[in-house]
Amino acid sequence: MTDQQNEQWLLKARPVGMIGPEHFEHVVTPLPEPDLGAGEVLVKVLMLGFDPAMRGWVEDVPSYLPPVALGEPMRASGIGQVVKSENPNMPEGALVQGLVNWQRYCIAGGDSAMPLQVLPEGTPPGMALSVFGATSLTAYFGLLDVGKPKPGDTVLVSGAAGATGSAVAQIARLKGCKVVGIAGGEEKCQWLREACKVDATIDYKSEDVATRIAELCPEGVNVFFDNVGGSTLEAGLAGMAEGGRIVLCGAISGYNDEKPAPGPHNLMLLVVRRLRMEGFVVIDYLDRAPEAIEALMEWVGDGQFAWREDVQSGFENIPATLQRLFRGENQGKQLLKLADPD
Ligand SMILES: NC(=O)c1ccc[n+]([C@@H]2O[C@H](COP(=O)([O-])OP(=O)(O)OC[C@H]3O[C@@H](n4cnc5c(N)ncnc54)[C@H](OP(=O)(O)O)[C@@H]3O)[C@@H](O)[C@H]2O)c1
């Protein structure tokens, strides 16, 4: 690799089952002298974020974003530095955040539906993608707008030690709720109790989730924020209090299934217990991002909010890093650093 070359991971095949490096092709191409259109910028990618949703982006099915085409560089969230600009709002040298690709350099901006944003002065790239990133916005709007917790409510969170889940758990705690987090393994559960200060945890790898929900939430769960789906959703449903709200944020346990698992067997509880179950997608809330960022900055500034960044490195490790999310290997927001800003 020289400064005149680009390096890319292209989508080679649509995965059936677990996504992995075999579905991507590594190529080195000349860095074209970019012919930038109005509003476009050439960006050097500095840091990549990894999101379970990326598994959905490689499926050839309609979704809230078009599928990544075969032969195209994989799409990802990330931070970059502008190296050439036709956009007065993003001058050369500016650090920018938004959708980039698994490549060293990409052209972005212009008429894109998801434009890049200039990072606020002094924000470290890792924090921009983690505690102030899309997963925290997901937690903020999903919990507060969809879940509508009230002080004193019991809030159950699955995937609770992850980027989204740990933010949900702490926002619920800061709003005066009792919080129970479900996560895989004692290390993650301990971090939730000690750093995130949740009231109780359930280690789904060693405990029966439905039994523990009943023990820990004897009055029932008022808000269940579900990141996992499958048997976890079924167990959470069984523990709901009358009039409770279930926020469907994701269903990571099924993202790599070859055949979709059957839905929960106990959906009639929605009727019997007068429950509301509602999904949402964070991009619908992006115009309200400043509201969430302001609250998060205050909580972080006051030392009331914990988060973890799991920073991998090496361009060659990009596809394998995505797999870490589906194996529960990530400790907090999964990132990969490619370069420092100039
Ligand atoms: N609706 C939206 O707009 C939106 C936006 C962002 C994210 N999401 C969803 O939010 C969820 C969390 O995303 P994130 O980016 O914050 O990732 P994350 O929670 O930081 O990482 C994924 C975690 O999922 C857990 N997991 C993986 N496979 C599992 C399985 N089979 N059963 C149970 N848990 C499993 C693992 O934790 P353990 O070690 O605890 O198993 C892993 O660490 C995902 O479902 C994602 O799709 C939705």
Short mmCIF file of C-alpha atoms and ligand atoms in Angstrom, two decimals:
data_model
loop_
_atom_site.label_atom_id
_atom_site.label_comp_id
_atom_site.label_asym_id
_atom_site.label_seq_id
_atom_site.Cartn_x
_atom_site.Cartn_y
_atom_site.Cartn_z
CA MET A 1 0.00 0.00 0.00
CA THR A 2 1.21 3.47 -0.93
CA ASP A 3 -0.56 6.82 -0.58
CA GLN A 4 -1.52 6.48 -4.24
CA GLN A 5 -3.40 3.22 -3.66
CA ASN A 6 -6.74 2.35 -2.20
CA GLU A 7 -7.47 -0.86 -0.32
CA GLN A 8 -10.99 -2.30 -0.18
CA TRP A 9 -13.06 -5.18 1.14
CA LEU A 10 -15.71 -5.93 -1.51
CA LEU A 11 -18.84 -7.98 -0.90
CA LYS A 12 -18.08 -11.23 -2.76
CA ALA A 13 -21.04 -13.45 -1.82
CA ARG A 14 -24.28 -13.09 0.10
CA PRO A 15 -23.89 -15.11 3.29
CA VAL A 16 -26.17 -17.97 4.23
CA GLY A 17 -25.68 -18.50 7.95
CA MET A 18 -22.80 -16.84 9.83
CA ILE A 19 -21.20 -13.91 8.02
CA GLY A 20 -17.40 -14.12 7.80
CA PRO A 21 -14.24 -13.16 5.91
CA GLU A 22 -15.09 -15.68 3.16
CA HIS A 23 -17.92 -13.41 2.01
CA PHE A 24 -15.56 -10.53 1.22
CA GLU A 25 -12.69 -10.02 -1.21
CA HIS A 26 -9.64 -7.92 -0.40
CA VAL A 27 -8.43 -5.79 -3.31
CA VAL A 28 -5.81 -3.08 -3.80
CA THR A 29 -6.67 -0.56 -6.49
CA PRO A 30 -5.03 2.65 -7.71
CA LEU A 31 -6.32 5.73 -5.92
CA PRO A 32 -8.09 7.54 -8.77
CA GLU A 33 -7.52 11.26 -9.08
CA PRO A 34 -11.02 12.04 -7.83
CA ASP A 35 -13.32 14.02 -10.04
CA LEU A 36 -15.46 15.31 -7.21
CA GLY A 37 -19.00 16.53 -7.83
CA ALA A 38 -20.50 19.56 -6.10
CA GLY A 39 -20.71 18.92 -2.36
CA GLU A 40 -18.49 15.84 -2.48
CA VAL A 41 -15.37 15.14 -0.49
CA LEU A 42 -12.56 12.57 -0.69
CA VAL A 43 -12.21 11.07 2.77
CA LYS A 44 -9.42 9.03 4.33
CA VAL A 45 -11.13 6.53 6.64
CA LEU A 46 -9.62 6.64 10.14
CA MET A 47 -11.95 4.47 12.22
CA LEU A 48 -14.76 2.03 11.45
CA GLY A 49 -17.78 1.19 13.57
CA PHE A 50 -19.42 -2.23 13.47
CA ASP A 51 -23.16 -2.74 13.81
CA PRO A 52 -25.23 -5.94 13.83
CA ALA A 53 -27.43 -4.27 11.20
CA MET A 54 -24.58 -4.77 8.71
CA ARG A 55 -25.64 -8.43 8.55
CA GLY A 56 -28.97 -7.22 7.13
CA TRP A 57 -27.32 -4.84 4.65
CA VAL A 58 -25.77 -7.78 2.76
CA GLU A 59 -29.14 -9.52 2.30
CA ASP A 60 -30.81 -8.88 -1.04
CA VAL A 61 -34.08 -7.80 0.53
CA PRO A 62 -35.76 -4.39 0.77
CA SER A 63 -34.95 -2.60 4.02
CA TYR A 64 -34.51 0.91 5.37
CA LEU A 65 -31.23 1.12 3.37
CA PRO A 66 -30.61 -0.51 -0.04
CA PRO A 67 -28.62 -3.76 0.09
CA VAL A 68 -24.87 -3.56 -0.53
CA ALA A 69 -24.37 -4.78 -4.12
CA LEU A 70 -22.08 -7.71 -4.91
CA GLY A 71 -18.66 -6.35 -5.93
CA GLU A 72 -19.16 -3.11 -3.97
CA PRO A 73 -17.11 -2.11 -0.92
CA MET A 74 -18.98 -2.97 2.29
CA ARG A 75 -20.86 -0.08 3.89
CA ALA A 76 -20.09 0.93 7.50
CA SER A 77 -20.34 3.78 9.92
CA GLY A 78 -17.05 5.55 10.46
CA ILE A 79 -14.88 8.57 11.03
CA GLY A 80 -12.66 10.02 8.33
CA GLN A 81 -10.55 13.01 7.47
CA VAL A 82 -11.26 15.12 4.40
CA VAL A 83 -8.26 15.08 2.03
CA LYS A 84 -9.90 16.84 -0.92
CA SER A 85 -13.09 18.88 -0.87
CA GLU A 86 -15.72 20.37 -3.13
CA ASN A 87 -17.85 21.14 -0.09
CA PRO A 88 -17.41 24.44 1.78
CA ASN A 89 -18.87 22.91 4.94
CA MET A 90 -16.25 20.12 4.97
CA PRO A 91 -12.87 21.70 4.30
CA GLU A 92 -9.65 19.73 3.81
CA GLY A 93 -8.41 18.41 7.15
CA ALA A 94 -11.88 18.30 8.77
CA LEU A 95 -12.83 15.17 10.70
CA VAL A 96 -16.17 13.84 9.50
CA GLN A 97 -18.60 11.16 10.65
CA GLY A 98 -21.20 9.15 8.80
CA LEU A 99 -21.59 6.23 6.42
CA VAL A 100 -18.30 5.26 4.77
CA ASN A 101 -17.05 1.94 3.40
CA TRP A 102 -14.57 -0.78 4.15
CA GLN A 103 -11.85 1.03 2.22
CA ARG A 104 -8.96 3.36 2.95
CA TYR A 105 -10.43 6.23 0.92
CA CYS A 106 -13.97 6.96 -0.16
CA ILE A 107 -15.89 9.71 -1.90
CA ALA A 108 -18.88 10.88 0.12
CA GLY A 109 -21.25 13.75 0.63
CA GLY A 110 -23.06 15.38 -2.29
CA ASP A 111 -26.66 14.26 -2.69
CA SER A 112 -26.29 11.26 -0.39
CA ALA A 113 -29.36 10.57 1.76
CA MET A 114 -27.02 10.05 4.74
CA PRO A 115 -24.60 12.97 4.48
CA LEU A 116 -21.41 13.20 6.49
CA GLN A 117 -21.31 15.48 9.50
CA VAL A 118 -18.28 17.42 10.72
CA LEU A 119 -17.24 16.18 14.18
CA PRO A 120 -17.65 18.75 16.95
CA GLU A 121 -14.24 20.26 17.80
CA GLY A 122 -12.24 18.09 20.19
CA THR A 123 -14.47 14.98 20.05
CA PRO A 124 -12.26 11.86 20.01
CA PRO A 125 -13.25 9.61 17.05
CA GLY A 126 -13.89 6.65 19.38
CA MET A 127 -16.33 8.62 21.53
CA ALA A 128 -18.10 9.98 18.45
CA LEU A 129 -18.85 6.40 17.38
CA SER A 130 -19.50 4.97 20.84
CA VAL A 131 -21.03 6.98 23.66
CA PHE A 132 -22.13 9.82 21.34
CA GLY A 133 -22.78 7.53 18.37
CA ALA A 134 -25.83 5.96 16.77
CA THR A 135 -26.12 3.19 19.34
CA SER A 136 -26.56 5.72 22.15
CA LEU A 137 -29.11 7.64 20.05
CA THR A 138 -30.90 4.32 19.50
CA ALA A 139 -30.98 3.75 23.24
CA TYR A 140 -32.16 7.29 24.02
CA PHE A 141 -35.04 7.48 21.52
CA GLY A 142 -36.00 3.82 21.68
CA LEU A 143 -36.27 3.85 25.44
CA LEU A 144 -37.73 7.30 26.02
CA ASP A 145 -39.95 7.75 22.95
CA VAL A 146 -41.08 4.18 22.35
CA GLY A 147 -40.76 2.62 25.81
CA LYS A 148 -41.92 5.71 27.72
CA PRO A 149 -40.61 4.61 31.14
CA LYS A 150 -41.91 6.29 34.27
CA PRO A 151 -39.92 6.70 37.51
CA GLY A 152 -40.32 3.54 39.59
CA ASP A 153 -40.92 1.33 36.53
CA THR A 154 -39.01 -1.91 36.16
CA VAL A 155 -37.03 -1.90 32.91
CA LEU A 156 -35.61 -5.13 31.50
CA VAL A 157 -32.85 -4.86 28.86
CA SER A 158 -31.43 -7.69 26.76
CA GLY A 159 -28.04 -7.40 25.10
CA ALA A 160 -27.47 -5.18 28.11
CA ALA A 161 -23.66 -5.10 28.09
CA GLY A 162 -23.48 -4.04 24.44
CA ALA A 163 -23.25 -0.52 23.05
CA THR A 164 -27.01 0.00 22.75
CA GLY A 165 -28.06 -2.07 25.74
CA SER A 166 -25.66 -0.51 28.23
CA ALA A 167 -26.84 2.96 27.21
CA VAL A 168 -30.49 1.88 27.60
CA ALA A 169 -29.79 0.43 31.04
CA GLN A 170 -28.14 3.62 32.26
CA ILE A 171 -30.70 6.03 30.78
CA ALA A 172 -33.41 3.97 32.49
CA ARG A 173 -31.48 4.15 35.78
CA LEU A 174 -31.02 7.93 35.39
CA LYS A 175 -34.78 8.25 34.79
CA GLY A 176 -35.48 6.63 38.16
CA CYS A 177 -36.28 3.09 37.02
CA LYS A 178 -35.27 -0.26 38.48
CA VAL A 179 -33.06 -1.91 35.85
CA VAL A 180 -32.42 -5.58 35.16
CA GLY A 181 -29.89 -6.40 32.43
CA ILE A 182 -29.48 -9.68 30.53
CA ALA A 183 -25.99 -10.40 29.16
CA GLY A 184 -23.69 -13.28 28.29
CA GLY A 185 -21.13 -14.17 30.96
CA GLU A 186 -20.18 -13.00 34.44
CA GLU A 187 -17.58 -10.46 33.27
CA LYS A 188 -20.23 -8.52 31.33
CA CYS A 189 -22.77 -8.88 34.15
CA GLN A 190 -20.25 -7.61 36.69
CA TRP A 191 -19.45 -4.57 34.50
CA LEU A 192 -23.16 -3.84 34.26
CA ARG A 193 -23.62 -3.98 38.02
CA GLU A 194 -20.44 -2.11 38.99
CA ALA A 195 -19.87 0.43 36.21
CA CYS A 196 -23.40 0.88 34.83
CA LYS A 197 -24.96 0.50 38.28
CA VAL A 198 -27.91 -1.61 37.21
CA ASP A 199 -29.93 -3.21 40.00
CA ALA A 200 -29.53 -6.81 38.89
CA THR A 201 -28.24 -8.93 36.02
CA ILE A 202 -29.11 -12.24 34.40
CA ASP A 203 -26.34 -14.25 32.75
CA TYR A 204 -28.27 -15.98 29.97
CA LYS A 205 -25.37 -18.36 29.40
CA SER A 206 -25.62 -19.89 32.88
CA GLU A 207 -29.09 -19.01 34.19
CA ASP A 208 -32.66 -19.73 33.11
CA VAL A 209 -33.79 -16.32 31.88
CA ALA A 210 -37.56 -16.69 32.45
CA THR A 211 -37.05 -18.02 35.99
CA ARG A 212 -34.67 -15.21 36.89
CA ILE A 213 -36.97 -12.51 35.44
CA ALA A 214 -39.78 -13.83 37.63
CA GLU A 215 -37.50 -13.81 40.70
CA LEU A 216 -36.01 -10.36 40.06
CA CYS A 217 -39.19 -8.64 38.84
CA PRO A 218 -41.96 -10.00 41.10
CA GLU A 219 -44.31 -7.12 40.15
CA GLY A 220 -43.63 -7.71 36.45
CA VAL A 221 -41.65 -5.77 33.85
CA ASN A 222 -43.05 -2.42 32.74
CA VAL A 223 -40.65 -1.81 29.85
CA PHE A 224 -38.71 -4.55 28.06
CA PHE A 225 -36.07 -3.20 25.63
CA ASP A 226 -35.20 -6.20 23.47
CA ASN A 227 -32.03 -6.38 21.39
CA VAL A 228 -31.91 -10.16 21.11
CA GLY A 229 -35.24 -11.70 20.00
CA GLY A 230 -35.92 -15.44 19.90
CA SER A 231 -36.13 -17.23 23.24
CA THR A 232 -35.08 -14.02 25.07
CA LEU A 233 -38.10 -12.18 23.68
CA GLU A 234 -40.31 -15.07 24.69
CA ALA A 235 -38.91 -15.05 28.25
CA GLY A 236 -39.32 -11.28 28.50
CA LEU A 237 -42.90 -11.46 27.26
CA ALA A 238 -43.70 -14.00 29.96
CA GLY A 239 -42.43 -11.57 32.62
CA MET A 240 -44.39 -8.49 31.53
CA ALA A 241 -46.66 -6.57 33.89
CA GLU A 242 -50.12 -5.57 32.72
CA GLY A 243 -49.97 -2.51 30.45
CA GLY A 244 -46.24 -2.97 29.79
CA ARG A 245 -44.34 -1.82 26.70
CA ILE A 246 -41.95 -3.97 24.67
CA VAL A 247 -39.47 -2.02 22.56
CA LEU A 248 -38.25 -4.12 19.63
CA CYS A 249 -34.83 -2.72 18.85
CA GLY A 250 -33.20 -5.77 17.28
CA ALA A 251 -33.10 -9.55 17.28
CA ILE A 252 -29.41 -10.37 17.03
CA SER A 253 -29.85 -14.01 18.08
CA GLY A 254 -31.44 -14.71 14.69
CA TYR A 255 -29.41 -12.54 12.30
CA ASN A 256 -27.24 -15.43 11.11
CA ASP A 257 -29.97 -18.09 11.11
CA GLU A 258 -30.24 -19.97 7.84
CA LYS A 259 -34.00 -20.18 8.29
CA PRO A 260 -35.99 -17.68 10.36
CA ALA A 261 -36.84 -19.13 13.78
CA PRO A 262 -40.55 -19.33 14.64
CA GLY A 263 -41.87 -16.30 16.49
CA PRO A 264 -42.56 -16.28 20.23
CA HIS A 265 -45.15 -18.86 21.27
CA ASN A 266 -46.73 -16.57 23.84
CA LEU A 267 -47.86 -13.56 21.76
CA MET A 268 -51.39 -13.91 23.19
CA LEU A 269 -49.93 -12.27 26.31
CA LEU A 270 -50.11 -9.00 24.33
CA VAL A 271 -53.87 -9.38 24.49
CA VAL A 272 -54.28 -10.76 27.98
CA ARG A 273 -51.92 -8.27 29.66
CA ARG A 274 -52.80 -5.30 27.40
CA LEU A 275 -49.18 -4.94 26.23
CA ARG A 276 -47.82 -2.75 23.46
CA MET A 277 -44.93 -4.07 21.33
CA GLU A 278 -43.37 -1.60 18.90
CA GLY A 279 -40.30 -1.54 16.68
CA PHE A 280 -38.37 1.53 15.61
CA VAL A 281 -35.32 2.51 13.53
CA VAL A 282 -32.93 5.17 14.83
CA ILE A 283 -32.53 6.94 11.47
CA ASP A 284 -36.10 8.23 11.90
CA TYR A 285 -34.84 10.25 14.88
CA LEU A 286 -31.66 11.74 13.41
CA ASP A 287 -33.14 15.25 13.18
CA ARG A 288 -33.51 15.12 16.97
CA ALA A 289 -29.93 13.91 17.55
CA PRO A 290 -28.82 17.19 19.25
CA GLU A 291 -31.36 16.59 22.04
CA ALA A 292 -29.89 13.17 22.82
CA ILE A 293 -26.27 14.31 22.44
CA GLU A 294 -26.88 17.17 24.87
CA ALA A 295 -28.29 14.80 27.50
CA LEU A 296 -25.50 12.27 26.96
CA MET A 297 -22.81 14.97 27.22
CA GLU A 298 -24.26 16.06 30.52
CA TRP A 299 -24.37 12.51 31.92
CA VAL A 300 -20.85 11.73 30.65
CA GLY A 301 -19.56 15.06 31.98
CA ASP A 302 -21.05 14.34 35.41
CA GLY A 303 -19.39 10.93 35.51
CA GLN A 304 -22.81 9.25 35.62
CA PHE A 305 -22.46 7.26 32.41
CA ALA A 306 -20.13 4.34 31.67
CA TRP A 307 -19.22 2.98 28.23
CA ARG A 308 -16.63 0.71 26.71
CA GLU A 309 -14.85 0.83 23.35
CA ASP A 310 -13.46 -2.39 21.90
CA VAL A 311 -10.87 -1.09 19.43
CA GLN A 312 -9.36 -3.62 17.02
CA SER A 313 -6.78 -2.70 14.39
CA GLY A 314 -5.52 -3.80 10.97
CA PHE A 315 -7.26 -3.43 7.62
CA GLU A 316 -6.91 -7.19 7.13
CA ASN A 317 -8.97 -7.82 10.27
CA ILE A 318 -12.09 -5.89 9.20
CA PRO A 319 -14.37 -8.82 8.21
CA ALA A 320 -13.34 -10.91 11.23
CA THR A 321 -14.09 -7.94 13.50
CA LEU A 322 -17.72 -7.91 12.31
CA GLN A 323 -18.03 -11.53 13.47
CA ARG A 324 -17.09 -10.53 17.03
CA LEU A 325 -20.56 -8.98 17.46
CA PHE A 326 -22.31 -12.25 16.68
CA ARG A 327 -20.03 -14.24 18.99
CA GLY A 328 -20.44 -11.84 21.88
CA GLU A 329 -16.67 -11.19 21.84
CA ASN A 330 -17.02 -7.40 21.82
CA GLN A 331 -16.80 -5.57 25.11
CA GLY A 332 -18.77 -2.44 24.37
CA LYS A 333 -18.88 -0.60 21.06
CA GLN A 334 -17.00 -2.54 18.40
CA LEU A 335 -14.53 -0.32 16.53
CA LEU A 336 -11.46 -0.77 14.33
CA LYS A 337 -8.81 1.89 13.99
CA LEU A 338 -7.14 2.35 10.61
CA ALA A 339 -5.17 5.57 11.00
CA ASP A 340 -4.63 8.64 13.16
CA PRO A 341 -5.71 12.04 11.87
CA ASP A 342 -2.92 14.00 10.13
N1 LIG B 1 -33.52 -0.35 15.78
C1 LIG B 1 -32.42 0.36 15.54
O1 LIG B 1 -32.45 1.47 14.99
C2 LIG B 1 -31.10 -0.20 15.99
C3 LIG B 1 -29.93 0.59 15.95
C4 LIG B 1 -28.74 0.04 16.45
C5 LIG B 1 -28.72 -1.26 16.92
N2 LIG B 1 -29.87 -1.99 16.91
C6 LIG B 1 -29.90 -3.36 17.43
O2 LIG B 1 -29.44 -3.31 18.75
C7 LIG B 1 -28.82 -4.55 19.09
C8 LIG B 1 -27.45 -4.30 19.70
O3 LIG B 1 -26.61 -3.68 18.72
P1 LIG B 1 -25.22 -3.02 19.15
O4 LIG B 1 -24.70 -2.33 17.95
O5 LIG B 1 -25.39 -2.26 20.40
O6 LIG B 1 -24.30 -4.30 19.39
P2 LIG B 1 -23.68 -4.80 20.79
O7 LIG B 1 -24.83 -5.03 21.72
O8 LIG B 1 -22.60 -3.88 21.20
O9 LIG B 1 -23.02 -6.17 20.36
C9 LIG B 1 -23.80 -7.27 20.05
C10 LIG B 1 -24.04 -8.15 21.30
O10 LIG B 1 -25.14 -9.00 21.04
C11 LIG B 1 -25.04 -10.13 21.88
N3 LIG B 1 -25.35 -11.35 21.13
C12 LIG B 1 -24.77 -11.80 19.99
N4 LIG B 1 -25.32 -12.96 19.61
C13 LIG B 1 -26.26 -13.27 20.55
C14 LIG B 1 -27.17 -14.35 20.73
N5 LIG B 1 -27.23 -15.37 19.85
N6 LIG B 1 -27.98 -14.34 21.82
C15 LIG B 1 -27.93 -13.32 22.70
N7 LIG B 1 -27.10 -12.27 22.59
C16 LIG B 1 -26.28 -12.25 21.52
C17 LIG B 1 -23.59 -10.21 22.37
O11 LIG B 1 -23.60 -9.90 23.77
P3 LIG B 1 -23.55 -11.09 24.87
O12 LIG B 1 -22.10 -11.34 25.10
O13 LIG B 1 -24.27 -10.51 26.02
O14 LIG B 1 -24.22 -12.28 24.23
C18 LIG B 1 -22.89 -9.10 21.60
O15 LIG B 1 -21.87 -8.50 22.33
C19 LIG B 1 -28.83 -5.37 17.81
O16 LIG B 1 -29.94 -6.23 17.80
C20 LIG B 1 -28.97 -4.33 16.73
O17 LIG B 1 -29.51 -4.84 15.55
C21 LIG B 1 -31.06 -1.49 16.44
#
